[in-house]
mmCIF file of C-alpha atoms in Angstrom:
data_model
loop_
_atom_site.group_PDB
_atom_site.id
_atom_site.type_symbol
_atom_site.label_atom_id
_atom_site.label_comp_id
_atom_site.label_asym_id
_atom_site.label_seq_id
_atom_site.Cartn_x
_atom_site.Cartn_y
_atom_site.Cartn_z
ATOM 1 C CA ALA K 1 31.810 -0.268 16.295
ATOM 2 C CA THR K 2 34.913 1.309 14.737
ATOM 3 C CA VAL K 3 35.690 -1.887 12.841
ATOM 4 C CA ILE K 4 32.116 -2.159 11.546
ATOM 5 C CA ALA K 5 32.117 1.478 10.430
ATOM 6 C CA GLY K 6 35.441 0.954 8.653
ATOM 7 C CA ALA K 7 34.115 -2.166 6.944
ATOM 8 C CA VAL K 8 31.274 -0.124 5.434
ATOM 9 C CA GLY K 9 33.820 2.257 3.896
ATOM 10 C CA VAL K 10 35.895 -0.630 2.570
ATOM 11 C CA ALA K 11 32.776 -2.185 1.022
ATOM 12 C CA GLY K 12 32.018 1.096 -0.745
ATOM 13 C CA CYS K 13 35.537 1.233 -2.166
ATOM 14 C CA LEU K 14 35.218 -2.346 -3.433
ATOM 15 C CA GLN K 15 31.950 -1.468 -5.154
ATOM 16 C CA MET K 16 33.634 1.464 -6.876
ATOM 17 C CA LEU K 17 36.530 -0.736 -8.051
ATOM 18 C CA ILE K 18 34.093 -3.248 -9.524
ATOM 19 C CA LEU K 19 32.369 -0.467 -11.453
ATOM 20 C CA VAL K 20 35.541 1.062 -12.911
ATOM 21 C CA GLN K 21 37.531 -2.084 -13.672
ATOM 22 C CA ARG K 22 38.065 -3.396 -17.181
ATOM 23 C CA ARG K 23 35.382 -5.644 -18.622
ATOM 24 C CA PRO K 24 35.668 -8.022 -21.616
ATOM 25 C CA TRP K 25 32.901 -6.129 -23.423
ATOM 26 C CA ARG K 26 34.290 -2.666 -22.588
ATOM 27 C CA ASP K 27 37.583 -1.065 -23.583
ATOM 28 C CA GLY K 28 39.566 0.553 -20.795
ATOM 29 C CA ILE K 29 38.144 1.721 -17.504
ATOM 30 C CA ALA K 30 35.106 3.828 -16.836
ATOM 31 C CA THR K 31 35.462 7.422 -17.987
ATOM 32 C CA PRO K 32 35.556 9.899 -15.095
ATOM 33 C CA ILE K 33 32.456 12.026 -14.784
ATOM 34 C CA ARG K 34 32.872 15.581 -15.988
ATOM 35 C CA ILE K 35 30.597 17.999 -14.167
ATOM 36 C CA SER K 36 29.491 21.137 -15.973
ATOM 37 C CA PHE K 37 26.821 23.463 -14.663
ATOM 38 C CA GLY K 38 25.078 24.149 -17.935
ATOM 39 C CA PRO K 39 21.365 24.885 -18.336
ATOM 40 C CA GLN K 40 20.438 21.183 -18.353
ATOM 41 C CA ILE K 41 22.430 20.414 -15.197
ATOM 42 C CA ARG K 42 20.989 23.458 -13.420
ATOM 43 C CA GLY K 43 17.492 22.379 -14.409
ATOM 44 C CA PHE K 44 18.220 18.858 -13.190
ATOM 45 C CA LEU K 45 19.447 20.147 -9.835
ATOM 46 C CA ARG K 46 16.415 22.423 -9.439
ATOM 47 C CA LYS K 47 14.147 19.427 -9.850
ATOM 48 C CA GLY K 48 16.386 16.680 -8.480
ATOM 49 C CA ILE K 49 17.344 18.145 -5.111
ATOM 50 C CA PRO K 50 13.729 18.643 -3.931
ATOM 51 C CA GLY K 51 12.961 15.131 -5.139
ATOM 52 C CA MET K 52 15.888 13.653 -3.203
ATOM 53 C CA VAL K 53 14.822 15.462 -0.032
ATOM 54 C CA ALA K 54 11.230 14.284 -0.522
ATOM 55 C CA ASN K 55 12.370 10.668 -0.956
ATOM 56 C CA ALA K 56 14.346 10.886 2.279
ATOM 57 C CA GLY K 57 11.249 11.776 4.299
ATOM 58 C CA PRO K 58 11.278 8.619 6.490
ATOM 59 C CA GLN K 59 14.930 9.198 7.375
ATOM 60 C CA PHE K 60 14.317 12.831 8.316
ATOM 61 C CA LEU K 61 11.386 11.759 10.480
ATOM 62 C CA ILE K 62 13.461 9.264 12.455
ATOM 63 C CA VAL K 63 16.307 11.778 12.860
ATOM 64 C CA GLY K 64 13.862 14.338 14.218
ATOM 65 C CA GLY K 65 12.388 11.730 16.545
ATOM 66 C CA ALA K 66 15.833 10.743 17.797
ATOM 67 C CA ILE K 67 16.671 14.376 18.565
ATOM 68 C CA ILE K 68 13.463 14.765 20.571
ATOM 69 C CA ALA K 69 14.109 11.482 22.422
ATOM 70 C CA SER K 70 17.767 12.320 23.103
ATOM 71 C CA ASN K 71 17.015 13.224 26.722
ATOM 72 C CA SER K 72 16.949 9.490 27.318
ATOM 73 C CA PRO K 73 19.817 7.567 25.645
ATOM 74 C CA ALA K 74 17.881 4.327 26.015
ATOM 75 C CA ALA K 75 14.925 5.822 24.116
ATOM 76 C CA VAL K 76 17.195 6.752 21.200
ATOM 77 C CA SER K 77 18.484 3.174 21.068
ATOM 78 C CA TRP K 78 14.966 1.725 21.219
ATOM 79 C CA LEU K 79 13.870 3.936 18.326
ATOM 80 C CA TYR K 80 16.983 3.116 16.317
ATOM 81 C CA PHE K 81 16.608 -0.654 16.643
ATOM 82 C CA ALA K 82 12.892 -0.480 15.875
ATOM 83 C CA ASN K 83 13.438 1.729 12.843
ATOM 84 C CA ARG K 84 16.025 -0.682 11.386
ATOM 85 C CA LEU K 85 13.253 -3.245 11.032
ATOM 86 C CA ILE K 86 10.878 -0.702 9.494
ATOM 87 C CA GLU K 87 13.470 0.248 6.871
ATOM 88 C CA LEU K 88 13.667 -3.302 5.485
ATOM 89 C CA PRO K 89 10.161 -3.555 3.970
ATOM 90 C CA LEU K 90 10.118 0.177 3.270
ATOM 91 C CA GLY K 91 13.336 -0.047 1.271
ATOM 92 C CA MET K 92 12.151 -3.054 -0.719
ATOM 93 C CA VAL K 93 8.810 -1.496 -1.621
ATOM 94 C CA GLY K 94 10.396 1.906 -2.267
ATOM 95 C CA VAL K 95 12.863 0.446 -4.757
ATOM 96 C CA ALA K 96 10.083 -1.496 -6.474
ATOM 97 C CA MET K 97 7.902 1.605 -6.785
ATOM 98 C CA GLY K 98 10.701 3.851 -8.023
ATOM 99 C CA THR K 99 11.934 1.284 -10.531
ATOM 100 C CA VAL K 100 8.555 0.383 -12.012
ATOM 101 C CA LEU K 101 6.119 3.236 -11.479
ATOM 102 C CA VAL K 102 8.069 6.315 -12.618
ATOM 103 C CA PRO K 103 8.996 4.963 -16.100
ATOM 104 C CA GLU K 104 5.496 3.537 -16.634
ATOM 105 C CA MET K 105 3.777 6.767 -15.604
ATOM 106 C CA THR K 106 6.180 8.953 -17.580
ATOM 107 C CA ARG K 107 5.527 7.008 -20.775
ATOM 108 C CA ALA K 108 1.763 7.152 -20.223
ATOM 109 C CA ILE K 109 1.759 10.898 -19.510
ATOM 110 C CA ARG K 110 3.921 11.740 -22.522
ATOM 111 C CA ALA K 111 1.711 9.607 -24.758
ATOM 112 C CA ASN K 112 -1.418 11.126 -23.175
ATOM 113 C CA ASP K 113 -2.647 7.574 -22.597
ATOM 114 C CA ARG K 114 -5.106 7.762 -19.700
ATOM 115 C CA ASP K 115 -5.812 4.035 -19.785
ATOM 116 C CA ALA K 116 -2.124 3.184 -19.416
ATOM 117 C CA LEU K 117 -1.783 5.760 -16.652
ATOM 118 C CA MET K 118 -4.768 4.323 -14.791
ATOM 119 C CA GLN K 119 -3.343 0.826 -15.120
ATOM 120 C CA ALA K 120 0.074 1.924 -13.825
ATOM 121 C CA GLU K 121 -1.468 3.687 -10.824
ATOM 122 C CA SER K 122 -3.775 0.771 -10.073
ATOM 123 C CA ARG K 123 -1.141 -1.951 -10.368
ATOM 124 C CA GLY K 124 1.336 0.124 -8.361
ATOM 125 C CA LEU K 125 -1.098 0.626 -5.502
ATOM 126 C CA GLU K 126 -2.030 -3.062 -5.558
ATOM 127 C CA LEU K 127 1.615 -4.136 -5.457
ATOM 128 C CA ALA K 128 2.452 -1.744 -2.630
ATOM 129 C CA THR K 129 -0.600 -2.748 -0.599
ATOM 130 C CA ALA K 130 0.007 -6.455 -1.106
ATOM 131 C CA LEU K 131 3.602 -6.086 0.116
ATOM 132 C CA VAL K 132 3.159 -3.637 2.977
ATOM 133 C CA MET K 133 -0.007 -4.932 4.646
ATOM 134 C CA PRO K 134 1.390 -8.328 5.723
ATOM 135 C CA ALA K 135 4.686 -6.695 6.685
ATOM 136 C CA THR K 136 2.882 -4.161 8.880
ATOM 137 C CA ILE K 137 0.699 -6.729 10.603
ATOM 138 C CA GLY K 138 3.603 -9.158 10.992
ATOM 139 C CA LEU K 139 5.816 -6.536 12.621
ATOM 140 C CA ILE K 140 3.026 -5.615 15.043
ATOM 141 C CA VAL K 141 2.050 -9.162 15.993
ATOM 142 C CA LEU K 142 5.609 -10.557 16.147
ATOM 143 C CA SER K 143 7.310 -7.441 17.488
ATOM 144 C CA GLN K 144 8.472 -8.982 20.761
ATOM 145 C CA PRO K 145 9.747 -12.302 19.324
ATOM 146 C CA ILE K 146 11.607 -10.447 16.573
ATOM 147 C CA ILE K 147 13.302 -8.026 18.963
ATOM 148 C CA ARG K 148 14.069 -10.797 21.442
ATOM 149 C CA VAL K 149 15.772 -12.989 18.861
ATOM 150 C CA LEU K 150 17.685 -10.227 17.103
ATOM 151 C CA PHE K 151 18.802 -7.957 19.919
ATOM 152 C CA GLU K 152 18.281 -9.420 23.405
ATOM 153 C CA HIS K 153 21.900 -10.327 24.011
ATOM 154 C CA GLY K 154 24.547 -8.930 26.337
ATOM 155 C CA ALA K 155 23.599 -5.499 27.657
ATOM 156 C CA PHE K 156 20.239 -5.553 25.852
ATOM 157 C CA THR K 157 17.813 -6.677 28.558
ATOM 158 C CA ALA K 158 14.261 -8.023 28.595
ATOM 159 C CA ALA K 159 13.021 -4.549 29.562
ATOM 160 C CA ASP K 160 14.753 -3.154 26.464
ATOM 161 C CA THR K 161 13.010 -5.814 24.389
ATOM 162 C CA ILE K 162 9.579 -4.769 25.667
ATOM 163 C CA ALA K 163 10.257 -1.051 25.083
ATOM 164 C CA THR K 164 11.748 -1.599 21.610
ATOM 165 C CA ALA K 165 8.912 -3.936 20.604
ATOM 166 C CA ARG K 166 6.379 -1.317 21.672
ATOM 167 C CA ALA K 167 8.169 1.324 19.584
ATOM 168 C CA LEU K 168 8.350 -1.098 16.643
ATOM 169 C CA ALA K 169 4.619 -1.811 16.763
ATOM 170 C CA ILE K 170 3.794 1.914 16.815
ATOM 171 C CA LEU K 171 6.257 2.721 14.027
ATOM 172 C CA ALA K 172 4.754 -0.111 11.976
ATOM 173 C CA LEU K 173 1.409 1.704 12.069
ATOM 174 C CA GLY K 174 3.044 4.386 9.943
ATOM 175 C CA LEU K 175 4.604 1.936 7.483
ATOM 176 C CA PRO K 176 1.567 1.942 5.126
ATOM 177 C CA ALA K 177 1.745 5.749 5.047
ATOM 178 C CA HIS K 178 5.439 5.687 4.099
ATOM 179 C CA VAL K 179 4.670 3.233 1.305
ATOM 180 C CA LEU K 180 1.656 5.263 0.189
ATOM 181 C CA VAL K 181 3.997 8.219 -0.233
ATOM 182 C CA LYS K 182 6.244 6.009 -2.387
ATOM 183 C CA VAL K 183 3.189 5.236 -4.551
ATOM 184 C CA LEU K 184 1.837 8.796 -4.784
ATOM 185 C CA ALA K 185 5.123 10.649 -5.287
ATOM 186 C CA PRO K 186 5.943 9.051 -8.680
ATOM 187 C CA ALA K 187 2.734 10.572 -10.072
ATOM 188 C CA PHE K 188 4.252 13.996 -9.357
ATOM 189 C CA PHE K 189 7.789 13.043 -10.414
ATOM 190 C CA ALA K 190 6.502 11.758 -13.758
ATOM 191 C CA ARG K 191 4.986 15.223 -14.318
ATOM 192 C CA GLU K 192 8.341 16.838 -13.379
ATOM 193 C CA ASP K 193 6.817 18.225 -10.182
ATOM 194 C CA THR K 194 9.216 17.682 -7.293
ATOM 195 C CA LYS K 195 8.153 20.689 -5.224
ATOM 196 C CA THR K 196 4.818 19.201 -4.146
ATOM 197 C CA PRO K 197 6.378 16.021 -2.656
ATOM 198 C CA LEU K 198 8.974 18.238 -0.974
ATOM 199 C CA ALA K 199 6.275 20.428 0.565
ATOM 200 C CA ALA K 200 4.395 17.340 1.736
ATOM 201 C CA THR K 201 7.547 15.895 3.311
ATOM 202 C CA LEU K 202 8.368 19.143 5.108
ATOM 203 C CA SER K 203 4.816 19.423 6.416
ATOM 204 C CA GLY K 204 4.971 15.832 7.668
ATOM 205 C CA ILE K 205 8.249 16.559 9.444
ATOM 206 C CA ALA K 206 6.723 19.648 11.070
ATOM 207 C CA VAL K 207 3.749 17.627 12.321
ATOM 208 C CA ALA K 208 6.057 14.897 13.645
ATOM 209 C CA VAL K 209 8.223 17.417 15.512
ATOM 210 C CA ILE K 210 5.232 19.194 17.074
ATOM 211 C CA CYS K 211 3.595 15.912 18.108
ATOM 212 C CA GLY K 212 6.920 14.583 19.340
ATOM 213 C CA LEU K 213 7.398 17.574 21.617
ATOM 214 C CA LEU K 214 3.873 17.096 22.958
ATOM 215 C CA PHE K 215 3.898 13.300 23.338
ATOM 216 C CA GLY K 216 7.577 12.575 23.863
ATOM 217 C CA HIS K 217 7.840 13.977 27.372
ATOM 218 C CA ALA K 218 4.660 12.218 28.479
ATOM 219 C CA TYR K 219 5.058 8.829 26.796
ATOM 220 C CA GLY K 220 8.784 8.595 26.063
ATOM 221 C CA ALA K 221 9.932 6.548 23.076
ATOM 222 C CA SER K 222 6.395 5.347 22.378
ATOM 223 C CA GLY K 223 5.167 8.930 22.110
ATOM 224 C CA VAL K 224 7.990 9.825 19.736
ATOM 225 C CA ALA K 225 7.257 6.729 17.634
ATOM 226 C CA ALA K 226 3.590 7.742 17.462
ATOM 227 C CA SER K 227 4.590 11.240 16.318
ATOM 228 C CA ILE K 228 6.700 9.748 13.507
ATOM 229 C CA SER K 229 3.754 7.651 12.333
ATOM 230 C CA LEU K 230 1.440 10.656 12.501
ATOM 231 C CA GLY K 231 3.915 12.703 10.455
ATOM 232 C CA ALA K 232 4.050 9.976 7.825
ATOM 233 C CA TRP K 233 0.260 9.828 7.559
ATOM 234 C CA PHE K 234 0.038 13.615 7.327
ATOM 235 C CA CYS K 235 2.579 13.602 4.475
ATOM 236 C CA ALA K 236 0.626 10.896 2.646
ATOM 237 C CA GLY K 237 -2.614 12.823 3.191
ATOM 238 C CA VAL K 238 -1.153 16.024 1.746
ATOM 239 C CA LEU K 239 0.138 14.175 -1.326
ATOM 240 C CA GLY K 240 -3.183 12.425 -1.840
ATOM 241 C CA TRP K 241 -5.137 15.667 -1.479
ATOM 242 C CA ARG K 242 -2.848 17.582 -3.852
ATOM 243 C CA GLY K 243 -2.935 14.791 -6.409
ATOM 244 C CA ALA K 244 -6.711 14.504 -6.267
ATOM 245 C CA THR K 245 -7.228 18.255 -6.687
ATOM 246 C CA THR K 246 -4.496 18.778 -9.300
ATOM 247 C CA PHE K 247 -4.715 15.900 -11.759
ATOM 248 C CA GLY K 248 -6.767 13.196 -10.049
ATOM 249 C CA PHE K 249 -5.900 9.612 -9.249
ATOM 250 C CA SER K 250 -7.695 6.849 -11.093
ATOM 251 C CA LEU K 251 -8.178 3.246 -10.000
ATOM 252 C CA ASP K 252 -9.644 0.751 -12.414
ATOM 253 C CA ALA K 253 -12.403 -1.735 -11.545
ATOM 254 C CA ILE K 254 -9.896 -4.565 -11.044
ATOM 255 C CA SER K 255 -8.014 -2.585 -8.414
ATOM 256 C CA GLN K 256 -11.217 -1.563 -6.634
ATOM 257 C CA ARG K 257 -12.093 -5.231 -6.364
ATOM 258 C CA ARG K 258 -8.645 -6.474 -5.348
ATOM 259 C CA LEU K 259 -7.669 -3.929 -2.676
ATOM 260 C CA PRO K 260 -10.374 -4.895 -0.135
ATOM 261 C CA ARG K 261 -9.514 -8.558 -0.682
ATOM 262 C CA ILE K 262 -5.839 -7.862 -0.028
ATOM 263 C CA ALA K 263 -6.762 -6.163 3.252
ATOM 264 C CA ILE K 264 -8.935 -9.128 4.257
ATOM 265 C CA CYS K 265 -6.161 -11.599 3.427
ATOM 266 C CA ALA K 266 -3.657 -9.626 5.498
ATOM 267 C CA ALA K 267 -6.084 -9.416 8.445
ATOM 268 C CA VAL K 268 -6.745 -13.165 8.373
ATOM 269 C CA MET K 269 -3.006 -13.811 8.206
ATOM 270 C CA GLY K 270 -2.503 -11.506 11.199
ATOM 271 C CA ALA K 271 -5.132 -13.379 13.209
ATOM 272 C CA MET K 272 -3.441 -16.668 12.387
ATOM 273 C CA LEU K 273 -0.042 -15.296 13.451
ATOM 274 C CA PHE K 274 -1.489 -13.919 16.688
ATOM 275 C CA LEU K 275 -2.980 -17.291 17.622
ATOM 276 C CA ALA K 276 0.180 -19.162 16.649
ATOM 277 C CA GLU K 277 2.438 -16.761 18.551
ATOM 278 C CA SER K 278 0.224 -16.977 21.637
ATOM 279 C CA PHE K 279 0.438 -20.755 21.471
ATOM 280 C CA VAL K 280 4.245 -20.946 21.191
ATOM 281 C CA SER K 281 5.180 -17.944 23.375
ATOM 282 C CA PRO K 282 5.474 -19.972 26.618
ATOM 283 C CA VAL K 283 7.864 -22.327 24.872
ATOM 284 C CA THR K 284 9.813 -19.537 23.173
ATOM 285 C CA ALA K 285 10.374 -17.602 26.403
ATOM 286 C CA ALA K 286 12.222 -20.508 28.010
ATOM 287 C CA ALA K 287 14.000 -21.757 24.866
ATOM 288 C CA GLY K 288 17.564 -21.176 23.768
ATOM 289 C CA PHE K 289 18.632 -18.936 20.927
ATOM 290 C CA ALA K 290 18.630 -21.679 18.274
ATOM 291 C CA ALA K 291 15.117 -22.783 19.235
ATOM 292 C CA GLN K 292 13.867 -19.181 19.332
ATOM 293 C CA ILE K 293 15.150 -18.334 15.874
ATOM 294 C CA THR K 294 13.767 -21.614 14.504
ATOM 295 C CA ILE K 295 10.319 -20.905 15.946
ATOM 296 C CA LEU K 296 10.375 -17.323 14.701
ATOM 297 C CA GLY K 297 11.455 -18.449 11.245
ATOM 298 C CA GLY K 298 8.667 -21.009 11.221
ATOM 299 C CA LEU K 299 6.100 -18.375 12.165
ATOM 300 C CA VAL K 300 7.304 -16.020 9.424
ATOM 301 C CA ALA K 301 7.362 -18.794 6.827
ATOM 302 C CA ALA K 302 3.901 -19.961 7.866
ATOM 303 C CA GLY K 303 2.548 -16.402 7.688
ATOM 304 C CA VAL K 304 4.001 -15.754 4.224
ATOM 305 C CA SER K 305 2.762 -19.104 2.878
ATOM 306 C CA PHE K 306 -0.702 -18.666 4.381
ATOM 307 C CA TYR K 307 -0.949 -15.121 2.993
ATOM 308 C CA GLY K 308 0.067 -16.276 -0.476
ATOM 309 C CA LEU K 309 -2.513 -19.058 -0.321
ATOM 310 C CA LEU K 310 -5.210 -16.591 0.726
ATOM 311 C CA LEU K 311 -4.351 -14.244 -2.145
ATOM 312 C CA ASP K 312 -4.796 -17.130 -4.559
ATOM 313 C CA LEU K 313 -8.014 -18.360 -2.945
ATOM 314 C CA PHE K 314 -9.549 -14.873 -2.925
ATOM 315 C CA GLY K 315 -8.705 -14.446 -6.605
ATOM 316 C CA VAL K 316 -6.290 -11.560 -6.022
ATOM 317 C CA VAL K 317 -3.389 -13.119 -7.886
ATOM 318 C CA SER K 318 -2.583 -16.234 -9.846
ATOM 319 C CA TRP K 319 0.998 -17.128 -9.011
ATOM 320 C CA GLY K 320 1.675 -18.551 -12.464
ATOM 321 C CA GLU K 321 0.592 -15.293 -14.097
ATOM 322 C CA ALA K 322 2.509 -13.241 -11.535
ATOM 323 C CA ILE K 323 5.771 -15.060 -12.273
ATOM 324 C CA SER K 324 5.173 -14.618 -15.997
ATOM 325 C CA ASN K 325 4.599 -10.877 -15.541
ATOM 326 C CA LEU K 326 7.777 -10.530 -13.503
ATOM 327 C CA ARG K 327 9.748 -12.228 -16.261
ATOM 328 C CA ASP K 328 8.289 -9.819 -18.799
ATOM 329 C CA GLY K 329 9.204 -6.895 -16.509
ATOM 330 C CA GLY K 330 5.953 -4.970 -16.641
ATOM 331 C CA LEU K 331 2.933 -4.027 -14.572
ATOM 332 C CA ARG K 332 0.026 -6.065 -15.862
ATOM 333 C CA GLU K 333 -3.393 -7.110 -14.718
#
């Protein structure tokens, strides 16, 4: 563990050296940052710090859950391993939303272009839903095979696999809420309102802590995981309510047609994965590590391919147009 922790620090130092080293197109090294607490910096900090805390809501929720579950060291480990898998799709979608939505919404708001704002909100929600729904269903359906392949080695027993998979499935129920927050928050950030997302995050944390204290002692790690998901949904609900009452969210007709189809595609994919996993589970349980990871990889690849095919068949997306839009770097219909 000490070596791994040290390697993370070394990797950070290497990243810094790459950033400051001389480049052919740049004279000298990077100029050191000079910090001055002028009016602009103070204004940035007043708005930036609440925004940073609001963006770290999922991390605060898991920390609070781990504190509540700390009476049982095994429960903390189960939650930690399960949350690592939740962070992967959450991080990918969060980066996509922050990179694309905030600039698009800011330009639309400053130009007072309601059509552009509606399109940005609609395409952002579609993108987030299309990414998070299959991830959520996949993590629920394949929770045990994933945990078994990744972690059931050495001191990590089959009982730990069952408990961690249960926590993963419950945490995955809150994954759409976390992503919904990533979609709703940019609407406030683009209007230079960081206090509302902060208030929503703090209220979600409070709900998670209260529910964790109530459910954690009775249901252990599963109860704590449920409290984290409930906190995430409460945070998303507060943001949605505040946005609807303050400035209103608008979805165009295309989005209203596509979103139910995305949900149907994800549900059909989940049913296919459930049947396939039930069929191969007797073989997987008695197989070696190489066979297990091959089967799991095949299931994931089959699920992703089948989901993409369904999206095309249901008229949600044309993959040729999607690739073209990605090359152009914008949110389009």
